[in-house]
């Protein structure tokens, strides 16, 4: 028996080995927390060939370090402090930045505390093969562990800990490189502390620790020209402000202290919400807040006070006498500020001119408005959380001071974001001439109170504007879609058999068959869109001997392959959703699962999760059961193919009978939903025809055709989701993953109701979903069949977005899905492409006793956190998909412009402005602006605009909302940004080119 020795720690060591702090609980109680830390002396330094550390320890850093820096010719490693990672992550992630990096445990923990997104990027750095990165656990090494001193702030304590680790490393490397007799006495490599904190550098110099600022370090690198542009101005005490910022009077009010903001929100004197910019008028924004039915209106850049799209802001609401109505004019940022100087070298004159121009536009807009149109108006007094990230931009070529392509001089230029919701960004770069005509990535660093524009730094070039590769990548970046390839740790979670994996032969001893129902003999088929490879769902129906009908929905059993707390599960949770673009798909799961092992292909045995109902012929549910199963689909149809099979009178095989039976039940299920008040809404959906399967060049655009079989699949998916929601919520009332659609505030429909009443004499009743559904059915124009679809599209835009939630987080009476008129709902039917469905599968498996529920899904806080990510990813995926369609519609139109003399299409007017029209081209699913430069007669109350007739001597032509017009569509290249944009002009009832 081995001898065991127990060592008691001396009492005096408790000061170092114990960490005590106070923590406030959710109920406000303050508790003392005491944590023990075990100090060691065998934590490796990570340097290859170190003679002091254990020879068997893992090493990453080369023995000599980096010898290419001019300040450290004998070799060095860098040890950045926390703020370097918080402010300069773009620099550190650059392929040109290659020195070996030591990341301290103290720094990792502080970054995690300050910014989870940056912490994720920092963790990714520690696993990359391109960089040599070593994480040193300084808090657990006896020589580098420190304790916080009396009257020392947490920040000062961390700075001291970082200096202590740097000092230890340099002393340690001297021991690791002892002089060797008969060989030159070479100096060991240095560990250099990188910090932009001047006080920290002073203390390091005093302690004889090698240290340097980020800018000075980059200046000494061999590829400094490429790296200097990546430097963020934030946190650097050496970056001079541009002349536009230095020595200027304040344009904005300072933000209130955070404590004042939080106290004001709690007291109800201030209001918190997300800032939303106005896409038609850059001088307006809104902030929805719970206290008012209408969002708070922000008018003018002073009242928006440096808020950027998506920021969580705090607003002060003005007295009701100062409330205003939203604008009726398109005010374009590029047109209004086209003569502004990026360096602002023309002193105060230009500033006053721009200010006067903006004030004049706002004064013209906010006069003579009806009191009913006015809404709460206020100003931003503080920022709770910035939404700043990397933005896709173009360099404004008119802002260059030198267009010489070989010039490496530092220039201040404007970067214009692709999104109209964002302000122009001031950028200091040495590469300005070579960046013109490219799509680039720019990050905002700061926005001073003396500057009209935020300041940022260049991150990288995406490629030439209008090239498909650059446009696709910029689209993914713009909507924050994770598109990196799946890493080794994720791929290692896949079955080792790879594509050779099959469902094993049936046996009670085999795990795959445990408690599974064998449904391989059932006549099951799938019905999907054309070209679908990730087949989530399949269906069956058959008559029973008692006269009832058995119908089943069978969903890919993704949770069999994706287990909790694995690298693949974490990646799927982070991605949240598969993103479908016109010519590619960004998968949530590796392709081996999504398009093969989990895809319910025909004539292949697959694991499934089945929901099976017994129904009467009138689609009344008699019984429902849930079971894990094994199926073998008999066919995979496209919607059109299934429709043809159903309608063919010459076919009467079991598969065709099953489809007809499913269709008969689906019609009855839909009739019941509609009778209960479900909404039949619409969204513009178009199909892009590509040149060939190998090519991604679009040749034409058409509206998507809808078949009965589309509705067949939809009804059974809705029924499965509802049935599963009832089951999981009954089993896990506190953490069930559900989906709800809250009723929209009646104020959301006020404008649409007023337009319908005044322009068409129609009434829209929004008292309930059923009343809305009935009144939408009555919104008809005998002369224009497409009018009803247009109204449904406009009504959809008045709705709130559906969202995932944890059942224990909201009151039971808010569970309902307004659009579906269902008291409870979830997503179960698409686990290959939605992470929420994976969680629902796990909960349903536990609810039927197949497997115990993972502890994380018992935690309400954990589920809420995941739902927050999934909701955001779901929204972004939808927006990215729509943007991809818009881009390809633009390419198709460009091709038509080249082939045809003139492209014209019918369109509906959906909005009137003082200086233009908003139109919707239903055939292309495209919305656009028709602008007028000449004066027009604008009637805001009746939603009409009168423009001069094209025919001399004829009276003015009046155009109103819902009018059908003909528009000329062109794709023109912006001379400044070099990007193509769709331009629309009227052809009839007037030719607007003369206006």
PDB file of C-alpha atoms in Angstrom, residues 519 521-523 540-544 548-552 612 625 657-658 661-662 665:
ATOM      1  CA  UNK A 519     -41.325   2.483 -38.268  1.00  0.00           C
ATOM      2  CA  UNK A 521     -42.326  -0.325 -42.912  1.00  0.00           C
ATOM      3  CA  UNK A 522     -44.483   2.811 -42.865  1.00  0.00           C
ATOM      4  CA  UNK A 523     -45.076   4.658 -46.145  1.00  0.00           C
ATOM      5  CA  UNK A 540     -47.095   9.711 -43.281  1.00  0.00           C
ATOM      6  CA  UNK A 541     -50.814   9.053 -43.035  1.00  0.00           C
ATOM      7  CA  UNK A 542     -52.847   5.830 -43.137  1.00  0.00           C
ATOM      8  CA  UNK A 543     -56.361   4.723 -42.324  1.00  0.00           C
ATOM      9  CA  UNK A 544     -56.956   2.676 -39.183  1.00  0.00           C
ATOM     10  CA  UNK A 548     -59.852   6.999 -37.839  1.00  0.00           C
ATOM     11  CA  UNK A 549     -56.633   8.185 -39.457  1.00  0.00           C
ATOM     12  CA  UNK A 550     -53.080   7.880 -38.175  1.00  0.00           C
ATOM     13  CA  UNK A 551     -50.857  10.793 -39.188  1.00  0.00           C
ATOM     14  CA  UNK A 552     -47.205  11.195 -38.271  1.00  0.00           C
ATOM     15  CA  UNK A 612     -47.964  10.383 -34.189  1.00  0.00           C
ATOM     16  CA  UNK A 625     -47.802   9.861 -28.795  1.00  0.00           C
ATOM     17  CA  UNK A 657     -53.059   7.940 -51.036  1.00  0.00           C
ATOM     18  CA  UNK A 658     -50.935   9.019 -48.067  1.00  0.00           C
ATOM     19  CA  UNK A 661     -54.951  11.858 -46.883  1.00  0.00           C
ATOM     20  CA  UNK A 662     -52.429  14.309 -45.397  1.00  0.00           C
ATOM     21  CA  UNK A 665     -56.436  16.637 -42.952  1.00  0.00           C
TER      22      UNK A 665
END
